[in-house]
mmCIF file of C-alpha atoms in Angstrom:
data_model
loop_
_atom_site.group_PDB
_atom_site.id
_atom_site.type_symbol
_atom_site.label_atom_id
_atom_site.label_comp_id
_atom_site.label_asym_id
_atom_site.label_seq_id
_atom_site.Cartn_x
_atom_site.Cartn_y
_atom_site.Cartn_z
ATOM 1 C CA MET A 18 70.575 144.148 107.395
ATOM 2 C CA GLY A 19 67.772 142.219 108.991
ATOM 3 C CA ASN A 20 66.166 138.846 109.503
ATOM 4 C CA THR A 21 62.889 137.840 107.875
ATOM 5 C CA CYS A 22 60.967 134.695 108.695
ATOM 6 C CA THR A 23 59.994 132.961 105.481
ATOM 7 C CA GLY A 24 58.615 129.806 107.034
ATOM 8 C CA CYS A 25 59.294 127.202 109.618
ATOM 9 C CA ARG A 26 60.585 123.669 109.364
ATOM 10 C CA ARG A 27 61.267 120.760 111.644
ATOM 11 C CA THR A 28 64.488 118.863 111.860
ATOM 12 C CA GLY A 29 65.521 115.840 113.886
ATOM 13 C CA ARG A 30 64.228 112.341 114.039
ATOM 14 C CA GLU A 31 61.094 113.243 112.101
ATOM 15 C CA GLN A 32 63.210 114.093 109.075
ATOM 16 C CA GLY A 33 66.089 111.732 109.858
ATOM 17 C CA LEU A 34 69.462 112.810 111.129
ATOM 18 C CA PRO A 35 72.689 111.660 109.463
ATOM 19 C CA GLN A 36 74.137 108.591 111.070
ATOM 20 C CA GLY A 37 77.802 107.662 111.033
ATOM 21 C CA SER A 38 80.191 107.846 108.102
ATOM 22 C CA ALA A 39 81.736 105.901 105.270
ATOM 23 C CA GLY A 40 84.632 106.388 102.956
ATOM 24 C CA SER A 41 87.510 104.726 101.198
ATOM 25 C CA VAL A 42 90.996 104.413 102.511
ATOM 26 C CA GLY A 43 94.101 102.720 101.230
ATOM 27 C CA GLY A 44 97.732 101.758 101.337
ATOM 28 C CA THR A 45 100.619 103.914 100.095
ATOM 29 C CA PRO A 46 102.205 105.340 102.150
ATOM 30 C CA SER A 47 99.591 104.203 104.687
ATOM 31 C CA TRP A 48 95.933 103.195 104.998
ATOM 32 C CA ARG A 49 94.798 106.745 105.569
ATOM 33 C CA TRP A 50 95.023 108.734 102.393
ATOM 34 C CA GLN A 51 95.250 106.498 99.315
ATOM 35 C CA ARG A 52 91.591 106.465 98.236
ATOM 36 C CA LEU A 53 89.935 108.983 100.516
ATOM 37 C CA GLU A 54 87.227 110.525 98.342
ATOM 38 C CA VAL A 55 85.643 112.002 101.471
ATOM 39 C CA TRP A 56 88.407 114.659 101.501
ATOM 40 C CA SER A 57 87.189 116.211 98.265
ATOM 41 C CA LYS A 58 83.614 116.247 99.520
ATOM 42 C CA LEU A 59 84.594 117.820 102.819
ATOM 43 C CA SER A 60 86.819 120.471 101.254
ATOM 44 C CA LYS A 61 83.783 122.212 99.808
ATOM 45 C CA GLN A 62 82.380 122.543 103.337
ATOM 46 C CA THR A 63 85.490 124.000 104.949
ATOM 47 C CA TRP A 64 84.017 127.467 105.411
ATOM 48 C CA GLU A 65 80.966 126.046 107.154
ATOM 49 C CA LEU A 66 82.887 124.121 109.836
ATOM 50 C CA THR A 67 82.083 125.375 113.326
ATOM 51 C CA GLY A 68 83.726 122.804 115.563
ATOM 52 C CA SER A 69 80.422 121.201 116.538
ATOM 53 C CA GLU A 70 80.048 118.888 113.554
ATOM 54 C CA PRO A 71 79.310 115.202 114.126
ATOM 55 C CA LEU A 72 82.454 113.133 113.942
ATOM 56 C CA THR A 73 80.986 111.036 111.144
ATOM 57 C CA ILE A 74 79.192 112.164 108.021
ATOM 58 C CA LEU A 75 77.832 109.166 106.143
ATOM 59 C CA PRO A 76 76.171 105.879 107.189
ATOM 60 C CA LEU A 77 78.633 103.582 108.923
ATOM 61 C CA THR A 78 76.452 100.582 109.677
ATOM 62 C CA LEU A 79 77.139 97.567 107.513
ATOM 63 C CA GLU A 80 74.205 95.641 106.109
ATOM 64 C CA PRO A 81 73.437 92.485 108.117
ATOM 65 C CA GLU A 82 74.097 90.310 105.043
ATOM 66 C CA ALA A 83 76.114 87.233 105.925
ATOM 67 C CA VAL A 84 77.522 88.815 109.060
ATOM 68 C CA ALA A 85 80.212 86.144 109.360
ATOM 69 C CA GLN A 86 81.799 87.326 106.095
ATOM 70 C CA ALA A 87 80.629 90.932 105.875
ATOM 71 C CA HIS A 88 83.601 92.352 107.759
ATOM 72 C CA TYR A 89 86.024 90.409 105.536
ATOM 73 C CA LYS A 90 84.543 92.133 102.505
ATOM 74 C CA ALA A 91 84.633 95.479 104.300
ATOM 75 C CA CYS A 92 88.327 95.046 105.069
ATOM 76 C CA ASP A 93 89.048 94.088 101.458
ATOM 77 C CA ARG A 94 87.296 97.224 100.194
ATOM 78 C CA LEU A 95 89.622 99.391 102.283
ATOM 79 C CA LYS A 96 92.653 98.475 100.121
ATOM 80 C CA LEU A 97 94.830 97.770 103.138
ATOM 81 C CA GLU A 98 98.296 96.300 103.143
ATOM 82 C CA ARG A 99 98.517 92.567 103.858
ATOM 83 C CA LYS A 100 99.339 92.905 107.554
ATOM 84 C CA GLN A 101 96.707 95.602 108.053
ATOM 85 C CA ARG A 102 94.065 93.536 106.269
ATOM 86 C CA ARG A 103 94.857 90.573 108.510
ATOM 87 C CA MET A 104 94.478 92.742 111.615
ATOM 88 C CA CYS A 105 91.256 94.192 110.246
ATOM 89 C CA ARG A 106 89.751 90.743 109.715
ATOM 90 C CA ARG A 107 90.390 89.678 113.303
ATOM 91 C CA ASP A 108 87.533 91.784 114.621
ATOM 92 C CA PRO A 109 84.264 92.676 112.838
ATOM 93 C CA GLY A 110 84.348 96.143 114.391
ATOM 94 C CA VAL A 111 87.708 97.237 112.982
ATOM 95 C CA ALA A 112 86.641 98.137 109.422
ATOM 96 C CA GLU A 113 83.858 100.391 110.614
ATOM 97 C CA THR A 114 86.177 102.021 113.138
ATOM 98 C CA LEU A 115 88.828 102.658 110.472
ATOM 99 C CA VAL A 116 86.316 104.482 108.305
ATOM 100 C CA GLU A 117 85.074 106.487 111.273
ATOM 101 C CA ALA A 118 88.646 107.429 112.217
ATOM 102 C CA VAL A 119 89.393 108.695 108.704
ATOM 103 C CA SER A 120 86.263 110.842 108.606
ATOM 104 C CA MET A 121 86.931 112.167 112.098
ATOM 105 C CA SER A 122 90.529 113.049 111.234
ATOM 106 C CA ALA A 123 89.495 114.687 107.961
ATOM 107 C CA LEU A 124 86.916 116.915 109.610
ATOM 108 C CA GLU A 125 89.277 117.920 112.388
ATOM 109 C CA CYS A 126 92.144 118.677 110.001
ATOM 110 C CA GLN A 127 89.931 120.932 107.913
ATOM 111 C CA TYR A 128 88.542 122.621 111.004
ATOM 112 C CA GLN A 129 92.001 123.378 112.419
ATOM 113 C CA PHE A 130 93.277 124.754 109.088
ATOM 114 C CA ARG A 131 90.120 126.560 107.971
ATOM 115 C CA PHE A 132 91.831 129.968 108.256
ATOM 116 C CA GLU A 133 95.175 128.906 106.767
ATOM 117 C CA ARG A 134 96.530 129.044 103.222
ATOM 118 C CA TRP A 135 96.672 125.268 103.232
ATOM 119 C CA ASN A 136 93.195 124.291 104.363
ATOM 120 C CA CYS A 137 93.745 120.534 104.401
ATOM 121 C CA THR A 138 92.540 120.008 100.859
ATOM 122 C CA LEU A 139 93.787 116.616 99.673
ATOM 123 C CA GLU A 140 92.310 116.063 96.258
ATOM 124 C CA GLY A 141 93.830 113.891 93.543
ATOM 125 C CA ARG A 142 97.375 114.835 92.626
ATOM 126 C CA TYR A 143 97.714 117.280 95.526
ATOM 127 C CA ARG A 144 97.409 114.453 98.018
ATOM 128 C CA ALA A 145 99.935 112.227 96.264
ATOM 129 C CA SER A 146 102.474 115.024 95.844
ATOM 130 C CA LEU A 147 102.143 116.212 99.437
ATOM 131 C CA LEU A 148 102.664 112.770 100.906
ATOM 132 C CA LYS A 149 105.893 112.277 98.959
ATOM 133 C CA ARG A 150 107.469 115.187 100.786
ATOM 134 C CA GLY A 151 108.342 115.770 104.415
ATOM 135 C CA PHE A 152 106.476 119.040 105.023
ATOM 136 C CA LYS A 153 105.008 120.168 108.338
ATOM 137 C CA GLU A 154 101.612 119.545 106.787
ATOM 138 C CA THR A 155 102.559 115.933 106.080
ATOM 139 C CA ALA A 156 103.671 115.522 109.692
ATOM 140 C CA PHE A 157 100.321 116.843 110.900
ATOM 141 C CA LEU A 158 98.425 114.430 108.644
ATOM 142 C CA TYR A 159 100.246 111.428 110.071
ATOM 143 C CA ALA A 160 99.724 112.617 113.638
ATOM 144 C CA ILE A 161 96.038 113.500 113.308
ATOM 145 C CA SER A 162 95.250 110.223 111.548
ATOM 146 C CA SER A 163 96.986 108.033 114.139
ATOM 147 C CA ALA A 164 95.313 110.069 116.886
ATOM 148 C CA GLY A 165 91.953 109.623 115.167
ATOM 149 C CA LEU A 166 92.365 105.862 114.956
ATOM 150 C CA THR A 167 93.518 105.624 118.584
ATOM 151 C CA HIS A 168 90.578 107.728 119.753
ATOM 152 C CA ALA A 169 87.956 105.951 117.629
ATOM 153 C CA LEU A 170 89.181 102.483 118.586
ATOM 154 C CA ALA A 171 89.245 103.245 122.324
ATOM 155 C CA LYS A 172 85.679 104.564 122.086
ATOM 156 C CA ALA A 173 84.568 101.561 120.029
ATOM 157 C CA CYS A 174 85.892 99.222 122.731
ATOM 158 C CA SER A 175 83.955 100.936 125.506
ATOM 159 C CA ALA A 176 80.832 101.150 123.322
ATOM 160 C CA GLY A 177 80.797 97.382 122.828
ATOM 161 C CA ARG A 178 81.392 97.535 119.070
ATOM 162 C CA MET A 179 84.531 95.375 119.194
ATOM 163 C CA GLU A 180 84.888 91.677 119.972
ATOM 164 C CA ARG A 181 88.525 91.635 121.088
ATOM 165 C CA CYS A 182 88.314 94.468 123.625
ATOM 166 C CA THR A 183 85.879 95.957 126.088
ATOM 167 C CA CYS A 184 85.920 98.645 128.774
ATOM 168 C CA ASP A 185 89.156 99.906 130.248
ATOM 169 C CA GLU A 186 90.523 97.763 133.052
ATOM 170 C CA ALA A 187 90.622 99.126 136.585
ATOM 171 C CA PRO A 188 94.118 100.437 137.343
ATOM 172 C CA ASP A 189 96.049 99.390 140.439
ATOM 173 C CA LEU A 190 95.835 102.644 142.391
ATOM 174 C CA GLU A 191 96.359 103.525 146.042
ATOM 175 C CA ASN A 192 94.125 105.596 148.347
ATOM 176 C CA ARG A 193 90.879 104.296 146.914
ATOM 177 C CA GLU A 194 88.924 103.996 150.177
ATOM 178 C CA ALA A 195 86.498 106.764 149.184
ATOM 179 C CA TRP A 196 85.822 105.641 145.638
ATOM 180 C CA GLN A 197 85.547 102.567 143.444
ATOM 181 C CA TRP A 198 86.486 101.898 139.847
ATOM 182 C CA GLY A 199 83.385 101.536 137.696
ATOM 183 C CA GLY A 200 81.555 102.855 134.698
ATOM 184 C CA CYS A 201 83.026 101.938 131.337
ATOM 185 C CA GLY A 202 86.284 103.714 130.590
ATOM 186 C CA ASP A 203 87.710 104.236 127.107
ATOM 187 C CA ASN A 204 90.177 101.425 126.433
ATOM 188 C CA LEU A 205 93.292 103.399 125.534
ATOM 189 C CA LYS A 206 95.641 100.557 126.451
ATOM 190 C CA TYR A 207 94.215 98.285 123.758
ATOM 191 C CA SER A 208 93.782 100.974 121.110
ATOM 192 C CA SER A 209 97.289 102.423 121.412
ATOM 193 C CA LYS A 210 98.847 98.951 121.190
ATOM 194 C CA PHE A 211 96.714 98.131 118.145
ATOM 195 C CA VAL A 212 97.553 101.396 116.376
ATOM 196 C CA LYS A 213 101.303 101.030 116.855
ATOM 197 C CA GLU A 214 101.202 97.548 115.359
ATOM 198 C CA PHE A 215 98.743 98.516 112.621
ATOM 199 C CA LEU A 216 100.790 101.476 111.403
ATOM 200 C CA GLY A 217 104.053 99.513 111.372
ATOM 201 C CA ARG A 218 107.172 99.377 113.467
ATOM 202 C CA ARG A 219 109.960 101.892 113.191
ATOM 203 C CA SER A 220 112.340 100.980 110.361
ATOM 204 C CA SER A 221 116.069 101.292 110.963
ATOM 205 C CA LYS A 222 116.874 101.795 107.271
ATOM 206 C CA ASP A 223 114.015 103.752 105.700
ATOM 207 C CA LEU A 224 114.634 107.224 107.112
ATOM 208 C CA ARG A 225 111.478 108.772 105.759
ATOM 209 C CA ALA A 226 109.450 105.938 107.281
ATOM 210 C CA ARG A 227 111.092 106.676 110.629
ATOM 211 C CA VAL A 228 109.979 110.288 110.467
ATOM 212 C CA ASP A 229 106.435 109.247 109.588
ATOM 213 C CA PHE A 230 106.324 106.685 112.388
ATOM 214 C CA HIS A 231 107.663 109.259 114.850
ATOM 215 C CA ASN A 232 104.791 111.589 113.928
ATOM 216 C CA ASN A 233 102.337 108.696 114.231
ATOM 217 C CA LEU A 234 103.528 108.188 117.803
ATOM 218 C CA VAL A 235 103.126 111.893 118.551
ATOM 219 C CA GLY A 236 99.440 111.536 117.702
ATOM 220 C CA VAL A 237 99.078 108.587 120.072
ATOM 221 C CA LYS A 238 100.942 110.436 122.857
ATOM 222 C CA VAL A 239 98.650 113.454 122.561
ATOM 223 C CA ILE A 240 95.673 111.141 123.043
ATOM 224 C CA LYS A 241 97.300 109.634 126.149
ATOM 225 C CA ALA A 242 98.110 113.059 127.574
ATOM 226 C CA GLY A 243 94.450 114.051 127.381
ATOM 227 C CA VAL A 244 93.062 111.159 129.424
ATOM 228 C CA GLU A 245 91.091 112.281 132.462
ATOM 229 C CA THR A 246 89.548 110.438 135.381
ATOM 230 C CA THR A 247 85.823 111.150 135.507
ATOM 231 C CA CYS A 248 83.838 110.435 138.673
ATOM 232 C CA LYS A 249 80.201 110.264 139.695
ATOM 233 C CA CYS A 250 79.108 110.744 143.309
ATOM 234 C CA HIS A 251 76.772 108.421 145.204
ATOM 235 C CA GLY A 252 75.252 109.104 148.600
ATOM 236 C CA VAL A 253 72.248 110.334 150.546
ATOM 237 C CA SER A 254 70.980 113.830 149.688
ATOM 238 C CA GLY A 255 73.765 114.525 147.255
ATOM 239 C CA SER A 256 76.576 113.611 149.627
ATOM 240 C CA CYS A 257 79.603 112.088 147.980
ATOM 241 C CA THR A 258 80.006 109.100 150.276
ATOM 242 C CA VAL A 259 81.186 106.908 147.423
ATOM 243 C CA ARG A 260 82.472 107.877 143.996
ATOM 244 C CA THR A 261 82.457 105.709 140.899
ATOM 245 C CA CYS A 262 85.325 106.647 138.583
ATOM 246 C CA TRP A 263 86.494 105.768 135.092
ATOM 247 C CA ARG A 264 89.014 107.026 132.538
ATOM 248 C CA GLN A 265 87.773 109.120 129.640
ATOM 249 C CA LEU A 266 89.480 110.526 126.543
ATOM 250 C CA ALA A 267 89.473 114.242 125.832
ATOM 251 C CA PRO A 268 87.099 115.436 123.066
ATOM 252 C CA PHE A 269 88.752 115.032 119.675
ATOM 253 C CA HIS A 270 88.569 118.777 119.019
ATOM 254 C CA GLU A 271 90.929 119.231 121.978
ATOM 255 C CA VAL A 272 93.280 116.675 120.447
ATOM 256 C CA GLY A 273 93.177 118.553 117.146
ATOM 257 C CA LYS A 274 93.942 121.822 118.899
ATOM 258 C CA ARG A 275 97.003 120.364 120.627
ATOM 259 C CA LEU A 276 98.292 118.839 117.403
ATOM 260 C CA LYS A 277 97.785 122.148 115.602
ATOM 261 C CA HIS A 278 100.006 123.786 118.220
ATOM 262 C CA LYS A 279 102.621 121.091 117.671
ATOM 263 C CA TYR A 280 102.379 121.750 113.933
ATOM 264 C CA GLU A 281 103.147 125.415 114.547
ATOM 265 C CA THR A 282 106.215 124.518 116.636
ATOM 266 C CA ALA A 283 107.358 121.511 114.584
ATOM 267 C CA LEU A 284 111.090 120.816 114.425
ATOM 268 C CA LYS A 285 112.916 120.588 111.139
ATOM 269 C CA VAL A 286 115.492 117.829 110.953
ATOM 270 C CA GLY A 287 118.256 118.042 108.369
ATOM 271 C CA SER A 288 117.720 116.256 105.069
ATOM 272 C CA THR A 289 118.998 115.959 101.551
ATOM 273 C CA THR A 290 115.993 115.669 99.275
ATOM 274 C CA ASN A 291 115.913 114.743 95.611
ATOM 275 C CA GLU A 292 113.693 117.459 94.129
ATOM 276 C CA ALA A 293 112.640 115.195 91.258
ATOM 277 C CA THR A 294 111.453 112.275 93.367
ATOM 278 C CA GLY A 295 110.863 113.880 96.747
ATOM 279 C CA GLU A 296 112.799 111.059 98.426
ATOM 280 C CA ALA A 297 114.807 111.914 101.542
ATOM 281 C CA GLY A 298 118.427 110.874 101.449
ATOM 282 C CA ALA A 299 119.695 111.565 104.960
ATOM 283 C CA ILE A 300 118.461 112.980 108.227
ATOM 284 C CA SER A 301 120.300 114.716 111.035
ATOM 285 C CA ALA A 302 119.135 116.252 114.276
ATOM 286 C CA PRO A 303 118.768 120.046 114.417
ATOM 287 C CA ARG A 304 121.509 122.066 116.053
ATOM 288 C CA GLY A 305 121.346 122.328 119.801
ATOM 289 C CA ARG A 306 119.318 119.141 120.151
ATOM 290 C CA ALA A 307 120.723 115.795 121.084
ATOM 291 C CA ALA A 308 120.308 112.844 118.811
ATOM 292 C CA GLY A 309 119.412 109.478 120.217
ATOM 293 C CA ALA A 310 121.317 107.760 122.963
ATOM 294 C CA GLY A 311 124.803 106.894 121.852
ATOM 295 C CA GLY A 312 124.478 109.073 118.769
ATOM 296 C CA GLY A 313 123.072 106.180 116.720
ATOM 297 C CA ASP A 314 119.653 107.714 116.175
ATOM 298 C CA PRO A 315 119.544 110.685 113.794
ATOM 299 C CA LEU A 316 116.047 111.662 114.923
ATOM 300 C CA PRO A 317 115.755 113.843 118.025
ATOM 301 C CA ARG A 318 114.018 112.243 120.985
ATOM 302 C CA THR A 319 111.179 114.690 121.265
ATOM 303 C CA PRO A 320 107.400 114.665 121.748
ATOM 304 C CA GLU A 321 107.124 117.277 118.994
ATOM 305 C CA LEU A 322 106.298 116.818 115.327
ATOM 306 C CA VAL A 323 109.303 116.682 113.023
ATOM 307 C CA HIS A 324 109.583 117.422 109.311
ATOM 308 C CA LEU A 325 112.250 117.247 106.623
ATOM 309 C CA ASP A 326 111.413 119.978 104.124
ATOM 310 C CA ASP A 327 110.312 123.601 104.204
ATOM 311 C CA SER A 328 106.681 124.003 103.184
ATOM 312 C CA PRO A 329 105.719 125.855 100.012
ATOM 313 C CA SER A 330 103.680 129.046 100.321
ATOM 314 C CA PHE A 331 100.482 127.368 99.035
ATOM 315 C CA CYS A 332 99.619 130.771 97.504
ATOM 316 C CA VAL A 333 99.399 129.693 93.871
ATOM 317 C CA ALA A 334 98.180 126.492 92.272
ATOM 318 C CA GLY A 335 100.900 123.871 92.030
ATOM 319 C CA ARG A 336 101.733 120.282 92.852
ATOM 320 C CA PHE A 337 100.728 120.545 96.493
ATOM 321 C CA SER A 338 97.569 122.668 96.537
ATOM 322 C CA PRO A 339 95.087 124.476 94.283
ATOM 323 C CA GLY A 340 96.312 127.818 95.641
ATOM 324 C CA THR A 341 94.211 130.449 97.378
ATOM 325 C CA ALA A 342 92.626 132.257 94.412
ATOM 326 C CA GLY A 343 88.881 132.353 95.030
ATOM 327 C CA ARG A 344 89.203 131.264 98.685
ATOM 328 C CA ARG A 345 86.821 132.880 101.132
ATOM 329 C CA CYS A 346 88.374 134.862 103.958
ATOM 330 C CA HIS A 347 87.524 137.146 106.874
ATOM 331 C CA ARG A 348 88.328 140.736 105.993
ATOM 332 C CA GLU A 349 89.392 141.669 109.522
ATOM 333 C CA LYS A 350 91.039 138.356 110.395
ATOM 334 C CA ASN A 351 92.968 136.657 107.618
ATOM 335 C CA CYS A 352 92.313 138.036 104.115
ATOM 336 C CA GLU A 353 95.759 139.626 103.933
ATOM 337 C CA SER A 354 97.495 136.386 104.861
ATOM 338 C CA ILE A 355 95.393 133.916 102.890
ATOM 339 C CA CYS A 356 95.300 136.077 99.770
ATOM 340 C CA CYS A 357 99.105 136.449 99.877
ATOM 341 C CA GLY A 358 98.930 140.215 99.397
ATOM 342 C CA ARG A 359 96.938 139.992 96.128
ATOM 343 C CA GLY A 360 93.876 141.635 97.623
ATOM 344 C CA HIS A 361 90.310 140.361 97.792
ATOM 345 C CA ASN A 362 86.948 140.828 96.120
ATOM 346 C CA THR A 363 83.782 141.796 97.990
ATOM 347 C CA GLN A 364 80.368 140.456 97.042
ATOM 348 C CA SER A 365 77.017 141.099 98.700
ATOM 349 C CA ARG A 366 74.461 138.296 98.730
ATOM 350 C CA VAL A 367 71.312 137.115 100.480
ATOM 351 C CA VAL A 368 71.497 133.841 102.396
ATOM 352 C CA THR A 369 68.843 131.758 104.145
ATOM 353 C CA ARG A 370 69.672 129.982 107.378
ATOM 354 C CA PRO A 371 67.783 128.245 110.213
ATOM 355 C CA CYS A 372 67.258 130.616 113.131
ATOM 356 C CA GLN A 373 65.386 130.932 116.416
ATOM 357 C CA CYS A 374 65.516 127.154 116.861
ATOM 358 C CA GLN A 375 63.637 125.542 119.737
ATOM 359 C CA VAL A 376 63.640 121.972 120.998
ATOM 360 C CA ARG A 377 60.153 120.448 121.013
ATOM 361 C CA TRP A 378 59.065 117.430 122.994
ATOM 362 C CA CYS A 379 59.772 114.864 121.871
ATOM 363 C CA CYS A 380 62.719 114.484 119.601
ATOM 364 C CA TYR A 381 62.721 117.301 117.088
ATOM 365 C CA VAL A 382 63.949 120.856 116.697
ATOM 366 C CA GLU A 383 61.724 123.543 115.206
ATOM 367 C CA CYS A 384 63.454 126.403 113.388
ATOM 368 C CA ARG A 385 62.428 129.470 111.470
ATOM 369 C CA GLN A 386 64.033 130.209 108.116
ATOM 370 C CA CYS A 387 65.601 133.660 108.162
ATOM 371 C CA THR A 388 67.103 135.603 105.286
ATOM 372 C CA GLN A 389 70.075 137.855 105.813
ATOM 373 C CA ARG A 390 72.237 139.988 103.576
ATOM 374 C CA GLU A 391 75.959 139.458 104.077
ATOM 375 C CA GLU A 392 79.230 140.394 102.454
ATOM 376 C CA VAL A 393 81.481 137.640 101.149
ATOM 377 C CA TYR A 394 85.219 138.179 100.678
ATOM 378 C CA THR A 395 87.240 136.056 98.264
ATOM 379 C CA CYS A 396 90.904 136.179 97.289
ATOM 380 C CA LYS A 397 91.831 137.665 93.941
ATOM 381 C CA GLY A 398 93.661 135.454 91.471
#
């Protein structure tokens, strides 16, 4: 194997970098997954995800046409429920933030599950079937999407893209003689309140809705748990006489990692499910765990994800996934698991990738194009 330079090219502002993202979202069972064509586009890129992708993939910026009404049209295109559409219309920045949150959540879901049998592929009938059931995967989708919206909205506030919110307010803290509150913190207080209202209150009758809302709240709580106070020193010759501090959210990849761990340790709550419709009939807390106070709440009071049904194997094509036949895998890492014991094929091919990249002043990256022979492993059918 070896690398061969076959030419050089420039990337960056001279060629135009992708800006932002766009997509379609919709209503049942929530705004996130009804009309999300971006999932099918992203699924083809799953193998290429590295964890350093931009959080948005398509242009987000709305055309300046009739700005006073543009965001109304944008909200209408998102196929939201009535209450959600009303909340969207209150602020011109909401529609753009919703689209960004969906793209961000989609990328992170596929990154976290890139080595799993279920690789977060939600195309057509698979998406609809999956969301009718209470699998661990469904719980993760609700949590990652609510976390994505909370994160994106808090960032949009501090970036000045929203009209109804701005930077995080200075908290009432003690022992602040050596530092002052400043900068522009991410407004988690506003975003978490908005998300809870936007995604709906907990229903006392619809048990499945209660499970979904619980998992929504888990996503918001993970965002809150990752907030850090960031400070910058001021003083003569590098001394830290005064510090300016602000609150900052953790990178969204860290949020995805924590939610993936919660997925792996998710709690199953008892249910009676109609196999034909996928509707949950009753829920009870797992053994050894207390129900709500007074025994009136069948859901356990826990910061963990909860699910109703055991997940399918996702090995063969069915209602919930296209199966793993033809999926790429790492021979030493996960071929045995992903291929479900069916074995894998090996193919040798030549690929061309950018290499030996260098940043040039100003504003572009110069790369060589190198060819390399590699072996590709795919699951047998």
